[in-house]
Coordinates of C-alpha atoms and ligand atoms in Angstrom, one line a residue:
M1 CA -16.0 -6.7 29.3
S2 CA -15.5 -9.9 29.7
H3 CA -11.6 -10.6 28.7
H4 CA -12.1 -14.1 27.5
F5 CA -13.0 -14.9 23.9
Q6 CA -13.8 -18.5 22.0
N7 CA -13.7 -19.6 18.8
Y8 CA -17.2 -19.5 16.4
V9 CA -17.8 -23.0 15.2
A10 CA -21.1 -24.4 14.0
G11 CA -23.2 -21.4 15.1
K12 CA -21.9 -21.8 19.0
W13 CA -19.3 -20.0 20.8
V14 CA -16.4 -23.1 22.0
P15 CA -13.1 -23.1 23.8
A16 CA -9.9 -25.1 22.0
K17 CA -11.1 -29.1 22.5
S18 CA -7.5 -29.1 24.8
G19 CA -8.6 -26.3 26.8
K20 CA -5.3 -23.8 26.0
T21 CA -5.9 -20.6 26.0
V22 CA -3.3 -17.5 25.1
E23 CA -2.9 -14.1 26.1
N24 CA -3.1 -10.6 24.2
R25 CA -1.8 -7.3 25.3
N26 CA -1.9 -4.0 24.7
P27 CA 1.3 -2.5 22.8
A28 CA 1.4 1.0 24.0
D29 CA 0.9 0.2 27.9
D30 CA 0.7 -3.5 28.0
G31 CA -2.5 -4.2 29.5
L32 CA -4.9 -7.0 29.1
V33 CA -6.7 -6.9 25.7
G34 CA -8.1 -10.7 26.2
V35 CA -7.7 -14.2 26.4
F36 CA -7.8 -16.6 23.4
P37 CA -8.1 -20.1 22.4
D38 CA -5.1 -21.4 21.2
S39 CA -6.7 -23.6 18.7
A40 CA -5.1 -26.9 17.5
A41 CA -6.2 -28.6 13.7
E42 CA -8.9 -30.5 15.4
D43 CA -10.9 -27.2 16.5
L44 CA -9.6 -26.1 12.8
N45 CA -10.8 -29.9 11.2
E46 CA -14.9 -29.2 13.4
A47 CA -14.6 -25.7 11.9
V48 CA -14.4 -27.4 8.2
A49 CA -16.7 -29.9 9.1
A50 CA -19.6 -27.0 9.9
A51 CA -18.9 -25.3 6.9
R52 CA -18.6 -28.0 4.5
D53 CA -22.3 -29.3 5.7
A54 CA -23.4 -25.2 5.9
Y55 CA -22.8 -24.9 2.6
G56 CA -25.3 -27.2 1.2
R57 CA -27.9 -24.9 2.3
W58 CA -26.4 -21.6 2.3
R59 CA -25.2 -22.0 -1.7
K60 CA -29.4 -22.4 -2.2
V61 CA -30.2 -19.0 -0.6
P62 CA -30.4 -16.6 -3.3
A63 CA -27.8 -14.1 -3.6
P64 CA -30.1 -11.0 -2.6
A65 CA -31.2 -12.9 0.6
R66 CA -27.5 -13.9 1.5
A67 CA -27.1 -10.2 1.0
L68 CA -29.5 -9.1 3.1
K69 CA -27.6 -10.5 6.2
I70 CA -24.3 -8.5 5.1
Q71 CA -26.7 -5.5 4.7
R72 CA -27.9 -6.1 8.2
A73 CA -24.3 -6.4 9.2
G74 CA -22.9 -3.6 8.3
E75 CA -26.0 -1.6 10.1
L76 CA -25.1 -2.8 13.3
M77 CA -21.0 -2.7 12.3
R78 CA -22.3 1.4 12.4
E79 CA -23.9 1.5 15.3
R80 CA -21.0 -0.2 17.4
K81 CA -18.3 1.8 15.5
E82 CA -16.7 3.8 18.7
E83 CA -16.3 0.3 20.3
I84 CA -14.7 -1.5 17.7
S85 CA -12.3 0.7 17.1
R86 CA -11.9 1.5 20.6
Q87 CA -10.6 -1.8 20.7
M88 CA -8.9 -2.5 17.9
T89 CA -6.8 0.5 18.9
R90 CA -5.9 -1.5 22.4
E91 CA -5.8 -4.5 20.3
M92 CA -2.8 -3.5 17.8
G93 CA -2.2 0.4 19.1
K94 CA -2.8 2.6 16.0
V95 CA -4.6 5.4 16.8
V96 CA -8.2 5.7 17.7
A97 CA -8.9 8.0 14.1
E98 CA -7.1 5.5 12.5
T99 CA -9.3 2.8 13.7
R100 CA -12.4 4.3 13.1
G101 CA -11.6 4.2 9.7
D102 CA -10.4 0.5 9.9
T103 CA -14.0 0.1 11.0
Q104 CA -15.6 2.2 8.3
E105 CA -13.6 0.3 5.7
G106 CA -15.2 -2.5 7.0
I107 CA -19.1 -0.6 6.7
D108 CA -18.5 0.8 3.3
T109 CA -17.2 -3.1 2.4
A110 CA -20.5 -4.1 3.9
F111 CA -22.9 -2.0 2.1
Y112 CA -21.3 -2.6 -0.9
M113 CA -21.2 -6.0 -1.1
A114 CA -25.2 -5.8 -0.2
G115 CA -25.5 -4.3 -3.5
E116 CA -23.4 -6.5 -5.0
G117 CA -25.9 -9.4 -4.3
R118 CA -28.3 -8.1 -6.7
R119 CA -25.4 -8.4 -9.0
L120 CA -23.4 -10.5 -9.5
F121 CA -23.4 -10.3 -12.7
G122 CA -22.7 -12.8 -15.2
V123 CA -22.4 -12.6 -18.7
T124 CA -24.7 -13.8 -21.9
T125 CA -23.9 -13.7 -25.7
P126 CA -24.4 -14.5 -29.2
V127 CA -23.7 -17.6 -29.9
E128 CA -22.8 -19.3 -33.5
L129 CA -25.4 -21.7 -34.0
P130 CA -29.6 -20.7 -34.6
D131 CA -32.1 -21.6 -31.7
K132 CA -29.1 -21.6 -29.1
F133 CA -28.5 -19.2 -26.3
G134 CA -24.9 -19.1 -24.2
M135 CA -24.6 -17.5 -21.0
A136 CA -21.9 -17.7 -18.6
V137 CA -22.9 -17.6 -14.4
R138 CA -21.2 -17.6 -11.5
R139 CA -21.2 -20.5 -9.1
P140 CA -20.2 -20.7 -5.3
I141 CA -17.0 -22.0 -4.8
G142 CA -17.5 -24.1 -1.5
V143 CA -15.6 -23.6 1.5
A144 CA -13.2 -20.6 2.1
G145 CA -10.3 -21.1 4.3
L146 CA -9.1 -17.3 5.4
I147 CA -6.0 -15.7 6.8
T148 CA -5.4 -12.6 7.3
P149 CA -3.0 -10.4 8.9
W150 CA -3.1 -7.8 12.2
N151 CA -2.5 -4.5 10.4
F152 CA -6.5 -3.9 9.2
P153 CA -7.5 -6.4 12.1
M154 CA -11.4 -5.7 10.7
A155 CA -11.6 -4.1 6.6
I156 CA -9.1 -7.1 5.8
P157 CA -11.5 -9.3 7.6
T158 CA -14.5 -8.4 6.1
W159 CA -12.6 -7.6 2.5
K160 CA -12.9 -11.3 2.2
V161 CA -15.4 -12.6 4.3
F162 CA -18.4 -10.5 3.4
P163 CA -18.0 -11.2 -0.6
A164 CA -17.6 -14.8 0.3
L165 CA -20.5 -14.8 2.0
V166 CA -22.7 -12.9 -1.0
A167 CA -21.0 -15.5 -3.6
G168 CA -22.4 -18.7 -1.6
D169 CA -19.4 -20.0 -0.2
T170 CA -19.1 -20.8 3.7
V171 CA -16.0 -19.1 5.6
V172 CA -13.4 -20.7 8.4
I173 CA -11.0 -17.5 9.3
K174 CA -7.8 -17.9 11.3
P175 CA -7.7 -14.0 12.5
A176 CA -4.0 -12.9 13.0
T177 CA -2.9 -14.1 16.5
Y178 CA -2.2 -10.0 17.4
T179 CA -5.6 -9.4 16.4
P180 CA -8.3 -12.0 17.3
A181 CA -10.6 -9.7 19.4
T182 CA -11.8 -7.7 16.1
V183 CA -12.9 -10.7 14.4
C184 CA -14.6 -12.2 16.9
E185 CA -16.4 -8.9 17.3
L186 CA -17.3 -9.5 13.7
G187 CA -18.7 -13.2 14.6
L188 CA -21.0 -11.4 17.3
I189 CA -22.1 -8.9 14.8
L190 CA -23.0 -12.0 11.9
E191 CA -24.9 -13.6 14.9
E192 CA -26.8 -11.2 15.4
A193 CA -27.4 -10.0 11.7
G194 CA -28.9 -13.4 11.2
V195 CA -25.9 -15.4 9.7
P196 CA -26.9 -19.4 10.3
P197 CA -25.2 -21.8 11.8
G198 CA -21.9 -23.2 10.0
V199 CA -21.7 -20.1 7.5
F200 CA -19.3 -18.3 9.2
N201 CA -16.5 -19.9 11.7
I202 CA -13.9 -18.8 13.7
V203 CA -10.7 -20.7 14.8
C204 CA -8.0 -18.3 16.6
G205 CA -4.6 -19.4 16.8
S206 CA -0.7 -19.4 14.9
G207 CA -0.2 -19.4 11.9
G208 CA 1.9 -22.8 12.7
T209 CA -0.9 -24.5 13.1
V210 CA -4.1 -22.9 12.4
G211 CA -3.3 -21.6 9.5
E212 CA -0.9 -24.8 8.3
A213 CA -4.3 -26.9 8.9
I214 CA -6.1 -24.7 6.5
L215 CA -3.5 -25.3 3.8
G216 CA -3.5 -29.1 4.1
H217 CA -7.5 -30.1 4.1
P218 CA -8.9 -31.7 1.7
D219 CA -12.2 -30.1 1.8
V220 CA -11.0 -26.1 1.9
D221 CA -11.6 -25.2 -1.7
V222 CA -10.3 -21.2 -1.7
I223 CA -7.9 -19.7 0.3
S224 CA -7.5 -16.2 0.7
F225 CA -4.6 -14.8 2.7
T226 CA -3.2 -11.6 3.5
G227 CA 0.2 -11.3 5.1
S228 CA 4.2 -11.4 3.8
S229 CA 5.4 -12.5 1.2
A230 CA 7.5 -15.6 3.0
V231 CA 4.5 -17.0 4.1
G232 CA 2.6 -16.0 1.3
R233 CA 5.2 -18.3 -0.9
R234 CA 4.8 -21.1 1.5
I235 CA 0.9 -21.1 1.2
N236 CA 1.1 -21.0 -2.7
E237 CA 3.8 -24.0 -2.7
V238 CA 1.1 -26.2 -0.5
G239 CA -2.1 -25.1 -2.3
G240 CA -0.5 -25.7 -5.9
K241 CA 0.4 -29.3 -4.7
N242 CA -2.9 -29.4 -3.9
L243 CA -4.9 -27.3 -6.8
K244 CA -6.5 -25.0 -4.6
R245 CA -7.0 -21.7 -5.9
V246 CA -5.2 -19.3 -3.7
S247 CA -5.3 -15.4 -3.5
L248 CA -2.3 -13.5 -1.9
E249 CA -2.1 -10.6 -0.9
L250 CA 2.0 -9.8 0.1
G251 CA 4.2 -7.1 0.7
G252 CA 4.9 -3.9 -0.7
K253 CA 8.1 -1.6 -0.7
N254 CA 6.0 1.8 -2.1
A255 CA 7.5 4.8 -3.1
Q256 CA 6.6 8.2 -3.5
I257 CA 7.6 10.9 -6.1
V258 CA 7.9 14.7 -5.4
L259 CA 9.2 16.1 -9.4
A260 CA 10.4 19.2 -8.6
D261 CA 7.3 21.2 -10.2
A262 CA 4.8 19.4 -7.3
D263 CA 2.8 21.6 -4.6
L264 CA 5.1 20.9 -2.1
D265 CA 3.3 21.6 1.2
L266 CA 0.6 18.9 -0.5
A267 CA 3.3 16.1 -1.2
L268 CA 4.7 16.5 2.3
E269 CA 1.5 15.7 4.0
G270 CA 1.0 13.3 1.7
V271 CA 4.4 11.3 3.2
L272 CA 4.0 12.2 6.4
W273 CA 0.7 10.2 6.2
G274 CA 1.8 7.7 3.9
A275 CA 5.2 7.5 6.2
Y276 CA 4.5 7.5 9.3
G277 CA 0.5 6.6 9.6
T278 CA -0.4 3.0 11.3
T279 CA 3.4 3.1 12.7
G280 CA 4.4 2.3 9.2
Q281 CA 2.8 -0.6 9.1
R282 CA 0.7 -0.7 6.0
C283 CA 1.1 -2.7 3.3
T284 CA 0.7 0.8 1.2
A285 CA 3.1 2.5 3.8
T286 CA 5.3 4.8 1.9
S287 CA 9.2 3.2 2.5
R288 CA 10.5 5.5 -0.3
L289 CA 10.3 8.9 -0.9
I290 CA 12.1 9.6 -4.5
L291 CA 13.1 13.6 -5.1
E292 CA 14.4 15.7 -7.6
E293 CA 17.4 16.7 -6.8
K294 CA 16.2 20.5 -8.1
I295 CA 13.5 20.1 -4.6
H296 CA 15.7 18.0 -2.2
D297 CA 17.4 20.1 0.1
E298 CA 14.2 22.0 0.7
F299 CA 11.7 19.1 0.9
V300 CA 13.9 16.8 3.2
N301 CA 14.2 20.4 5.4
M302 CA 10.6 20.7 5.5
L303 CA 10.1 16.8 5.8
V304 CA 12.5 16.4 8.7
G305 CA 10.9 19.3 10.8
A306 CA 7.5 18.5 10.2
A307 CA 8.0 14.7 11.4
A308 CA 10.7 15.4 14.1
A309 CA 7.0 17.0 15.1
L310 CA 4.7 14.3 15.3
K311 CA 3.3 13.6 18.5
L312 CA 3.4 10.1 20.1
G313 CA 1.6 8.2 22.5
N314 CA -1.5 5.9 23.4
G315 CA -3.7 6.1 20.2
L316 CA -6.7 6.5 22.6
D317 CA -5.7 10.2 23.6
E318 CA -6.8 11.6 20.1
S319 CA -3.8 14.1 20.7
F320 CA -1.5 11.6 19.8
Q321 CA -1.0 11.0 15.6
V322 CA 1.3 8.0 15.9
G323 CA 1.1 4.9 17.9
P324 CA 3.9 1.7 19.1
L325 CA 4.9 -0.9 16.6
V326 CA 2.7 -4.0 17.3
S327 CA 4.8 -5.8 19.1
A328 CA 8.3 -6.2 20.6
A329 CA 10.0 -8.1 18.5
Q330 CA 8.3 -6.2 15.1
R331 CA 10.1 -2.9 16.9
E332 CA 13.4 -5.6 17.2
T333 CA 12.9 -5.8 13.2
V334 CA 12.4 -2.1 12.9
H335 CA 15.7 -1.3 14.7
S336 CA 17.6 -4.2 13.1
Y337 CA 17.0 -2.0 9.6
V338 CA 18.6 0.6 11.0
D339 CA 21.3 -0.6 12.0
V340 CA 21.3 -1.5 8.1
G341 CA 20.9 1.6 6.7
K342 CA 23.7 2.9 9.1
E343 CA 26.3 -0.2 7.8
E344 CA 25.2 0.5 4.2
G345 CA 25.9 4.4 4.5
A346 CA 22.8 6.0 4.5
E347 CA 22.6 9.6 6.5
L348 CA 20.1 8.7 9.6
A349 CA 19.1 12.7 9.2
L350 CA 15.7 11.7 12.4
G351 CA 15.0 9.2 14.5
G352 CA 16.3 5.8 14.8
E353 CA 15.5 5.6 18.1
F354 CA 13.4 3.7 20.8
Y355 CA 11.1 6.6 22.1
E356 CA 10.1 6.0 25.6
E357 CA 8.9 9.6 27.0
G358 CA 6.7 8.9 30.7
E359 CA 4.3 5.9 29.7
C360 CA 5.2 5.5 26.5
K361 CA 8.1 3.5 28.3
K362 CA 5.6 1.1 29.1
G363 CA 4.7 0.1 24.8
F364 CA 6.8 -0.5 22.1
F365 CA 6.8 3.4 20.5
Y366 CA 9.8 3.8 18.0
K367 CA 10.8 7.4 16.8
P368 CA 9.7 8.9 13.3
T369 CA 12.9 7.8 10.7
V370 CA 14.5 9.8 8.1
F371 CA 17.3 7.9 6.2
L372 CA 18.7 10.8 3.7
G373 CA 21.7 9.8 0.7
V374 CA 19.6 5.8 0.1
K375 CA 21.0 4.1 -2.9
P376 CA 18.4 2.0 -5.0
T377 CA 21.1 -0.6 -4.5
M378 CA 20.6 -1.0 0.1
R379 CA 18.8 -3.2 1.7
I380 CA 17.1 -0.3 3.1
A381 CA 15.4 0.7 -0.2
R382 CA 14.4 -2.7 -1.1
E383 CA 13.0 -5.0 1.8
E384 CA 10.3 -4.0 3.5
I385 CA 10.6 -2.5 6.6
F386 CA 7.2 -2.2 8.6
G387 CA 7.7 0.2 10.0
P388 CA 8.1 4.2 10.4
V389 CA 11.3 4.3 8.4
L390 CA 11.4 6.5 5.3
S391 CA 14.5 6.0 3.1
V392 CA 14.8 8.8 0.6
L393 CA 16.5 8.9 -2.8
K394 CA 17.6 11.5 -5.2
V395 CA 17.1 11.4 -8.8
G396 CA 17.9 13.8 -11.9
D397 CA 14.6 13.7 -13.6
A398 CA 10.9 12.5 -14.5
D399 CA 12.2 9.6 -15.9
E400 CA 15.0 8.2 -13.6
A401 CA 12.1 8.8 -10.8
I402 CA 10.3 6.1 -12.6
R403 CA 13.0 3.7 -13.5
V404 CA 14.0 3.8 -9.3
L405 CA 10.8 3.4 -8.3
N406 CA 10.2 0.7 -10.5
D407 CA 13.5 -1.3 -9.2
S408 CA 11.6 -3.4 -6.7
S409 CA 10.6 -6.4 -6.5
Y410 CA 7.3 -5.3 -5.3
G411 CA 4.8 -3.4 -7.0
L412 CA 1.8 -2.4 -4.7
S413 CA 1.0 0.8 -4.3
S414 CA 2.8 4.2 -5.9
S415 CA 2.2 7.7 -6.1
I416 CA 4.0 10.8 -8.1
Y417 CA 3.2 14.9 -7.1
T418 CA 3.3 17.3 -10.1
R419 CA 1.9 19.6 -11.5
D420 CA 2.6 18.3 -15.3
V421 CA -0.8 16.5 -16.9
N422 CA 1.7 14.7 -19.3
L423 CA 4.4 13.4 -17.0
A424 CA 1.8 12.1 -14.7
F425 CA -0.1 10.1 -17.2
R426 CA 3.0 8.9 -18.3
A427 CA 3.6 7.9 -14.8
V428 CA 0.6 6.2 -14.5
E429 CA 1.4 4.2 -17.9
D430 CA 5.1 2.8 -16.9
I431 CA 4.9 3.1 -13.2
E432 CA 4.4 -0.8 -12.2
A433 CA 2.6 -1.1 -9.4
G434 CA -1.2 -2.3 -9.2
I435 CA -2.6 1.3 -7.6
T436 CA -1.0 4.4 -8.6
Y437 CA -1.9 7.7 -7.2
V438 CA -2.1 11.5 -8.7
N439 CA -1.1 14.1 -5.9
G440 CA -1.8 11.9 -3.1
P441 CA 0.0 9.3 -0.9
T442 CA 0.3 6.0 -1.6
I443 CA -2.7 5.2 1.4
G444 CA -6.0 5.7 1.1
A445 CA -7.8 2.8 -1.3
E446 CA -11.8 2.6 -1.1
V447 CA -13.6 -0.6 -1.3
H448 CA -15.4 -0.4 -5.0
L449 CA -11.6 -0.2 -6.7
P450 CA -9.7 -3.4 -7.2
F451 CA -7.1 -3.6 -4.6
G452 CA -4.0 -6.0 -5.5
G453 CA -0.4 -5.3 -6.7
V454 CA 2.4 -6.9 -9.1
K455 CA 5.3 -8.6 -9.0
D456 CA 5.8 -10.4 -5.5
T457 CA 3.1 -8.7 -4.5
G458 CA 0.5 -11.2 -4.8
N459 CA -0.2 -13.3 -7.6
G460 CA -2.8 -11.9 -9.7
H461 CA -5.9 -11.4 -7.7
R462 CA -7.8 -8.4 -6.8
E463 CA -9.4 -7.9 -3.6
G464 CA -12.3 -5.3 -3.4
S465 CA -14.5 -4.5 -6.1
F466 CA -16.3 -6.6 -8.2
T467 CA -13.1 -8.2 -9.1
V468 CA -13.0 -9.9 -5.7
F469 CA -15.2 -12.4 -7.1
D470 CA -13.0 -14.3 -9.6
I471 CA -11.5 -15.2 -6.4
F472 CA -14.5 -16.6 -3.9
T473 CA -16.7 -17.6 -7.7
E474 CA -16.3 -20.4 -10.4
W475 CA -17.6 -19.3 -13.9
K476 CA -20.2 -21.7 -15.5
S477 CA -20.8 -21.7 -18.6
V478 CA -24.1 -22.7 -20.1
Y479 CA -26.0 -23.1 -24.1
F480 CA -29.4 -23.7 -23.9
D481 CA -30.1 -25.4 -27.2
Y482 CA -33.9 -24.8 -28.3
S483 CA -33.7 -26.0 -31.8
G484 CA -34.9 -29.8 -31.4
K485 CA -32.1 -31.7 -33.5
L486 CA -28.1 -32.3 -32.7
Q487 CA -26.4 -28.9 -33.7
R488 CA -22.8 -29.7 -33.7
A489 CA -20.1 -26.4 -32.8
Q490 CA -17.7 -25.4 -35.3
I491 CA -19.1 -28.5 -37.7
D492 CA -22.5 -27.5 -38.4
V493 CA -21.9 -23.8 -38.9
E494 CA -22.5 -22.0 -42.2
E495 CA -19.2 -19.8 -43.4
Ligands
NAD501 P1 2.2 -12.6 8.4 O1 2.7 -13.5 7.2 O2 3.4 -12.8 9.7 O3 1.1 -13.2 9.3 C1 -0.2 -13.6 7.9 C2 -0.7 -14.4 8.6 O4 -0.4 -15.5 8.6 C3 -1.3 -14.6 10.1 O5 -2.6 -14.8 10.5 C4 -0.1 -15.5 10.4 O6 -0.6 -16.4 11.5 C5 -0.5 -16.7 9.9 N1 1.1 -17.4 9.2 C6 2.0 -17.0 9.4 N2 2.5 -18.6 9.5 C7 1.7 -19.5 8.9 C8 1.3 -20.7 8.1 N3 3.1 -21.1 7.8 N4 0.9 -20.8 7.4 C9 -0.5 -20.2 7.2 N5 -1.0 -19.3 8.0 C10 0.2 -18.6 8.4 O7 2.2 -10.9 8.3 P2 1.7 -9.6 9.5 O8 3.4 -10.2 10.0 O9 0.6 -10.4 10.0 O10 1.4 -8.7 8.4 C11 2.5 -8.4 7.9 C12 2.4 -8.2 6.3 O11 1.2 -8.3 5.7 C13 3.4 -7.3 5.4 O12 4.2 -8.4 4.6 C14 2.1 -7.0 5.2 O13 2.9 -6.0 3.9 C15 0.9 -7.9 4.6 N6 0.1 -7.0 4.1 C16 -0.5 -7.0 2.9 C17 -1.5 -5.8 2.0 C18 -2.1 -6.6 1.0 O14 -3.5 -6.0 0.9 N7 -0.9 -6.6 0.1 C19 -2.7 -5.7 3.7 C20 -2.1 -5.8 4.7 C21 -0.6 -6.7 5.1

């Protein structure tokens, strides 16, 4: 397999015009994953021009025909699932069981969106005047600029690309700098599925150059971004100035509540998966565990024992459950939060160190970490860490648990374990988050339900489901007057 990847512009695989490249290495063992174009604004400009040119033709292709290309892409992804997933593990480290899940999410999105090509439902409604008909239809917006993070290298790009293409938009995507290989794989698949040249374009490069060039480009009509709240703010500022539609899916500080009546074994499985799956590098990761005091000590014992037993290693070996962090920088950030936690007076009950046994010393492994005695005001209870660090908070009852959960600037995912159905429904009503799981971990979104969060987690949009079309389409209201005369709304109406 060649290690040399290129941009995909106007249906051709091309290097950056400057000829500059950048290497990506496996965070588990430092092996070379690939050499990628280190693109600049001039590369982005060419891709946007190709997308603009293709838009005029693509929007005229009937939506069911556009969707058939996405269906074909889903079939190809299914055939290549194993190869895509293994490359993804090499690219960003998470274990292969999880990268298979990531690829599957892309496949699910392809088939779901293929069906949406025959729906894209609009609205018909009565109108106030006789011999007149009213409806509202979805129209494409134009060129979509997509900027994606590295933690879901296939799922997140497909959440954006497939609905945009079904809607009739054309696309320029800038993948995360750590994970361009998976997006290049997606490009090969869309090419083979018969998506015409210029409809889908990839420009690899950094956020500071290619990302910024997308924000400022007058021919990009909608920007869809997933990433950190800090970069999201910047994108909203520039997009706001240019009156662009901007959709933002940002960070989280998700909590799992365990009440005294819960099935504790089930809650334990949930928190292990939520906190340490993807090495804690999920926007929906469980970062806070809120325990009712009656079961606090018992549950903490169970948790510390089980977290200590998790096996760390190269994600391509299926005997391991936790892979490395994505980079040395990410590991330093996580470690600095452990120092913050200690300084703030939380009790380090497990981990808090690099993991460097055997082959793991070549990678960026970090031990599963548990802090006890965490107070809601501490930084480790408030800031997104994006690593395998769990902050445990003790509360007196369900009301306090929900208050503590809501005491956050983020609001993406949330979870409550209880057998009390009344309490569970109340929690669903009172928890401030875009997603709430009852008796399940903070992780587990399916592609046909809306995905997104409240507060600093975003700006009100929802990906997944049909709600994603509110990002990638414009509404047009249409009136047909077949009366043959001028009828004035609000004036010629009989009371
Ligand atoms: P990041 O914000 O550093 O980068 C995301 C993308 O933005 C990358 O492609 C990056 O190159 C680009 N970028 C950086 N600076 C830019 C700029 N000035 N202009 C334009 N683009 C720029 O995030 P990350 O480290 O890749 O991902 C982790 C973050 O993503 C976490 O905060 C996580 O919670 C969040 N995330 C959110 C969701 C969600 O759906 N809510 C899903 C996954 C990840």
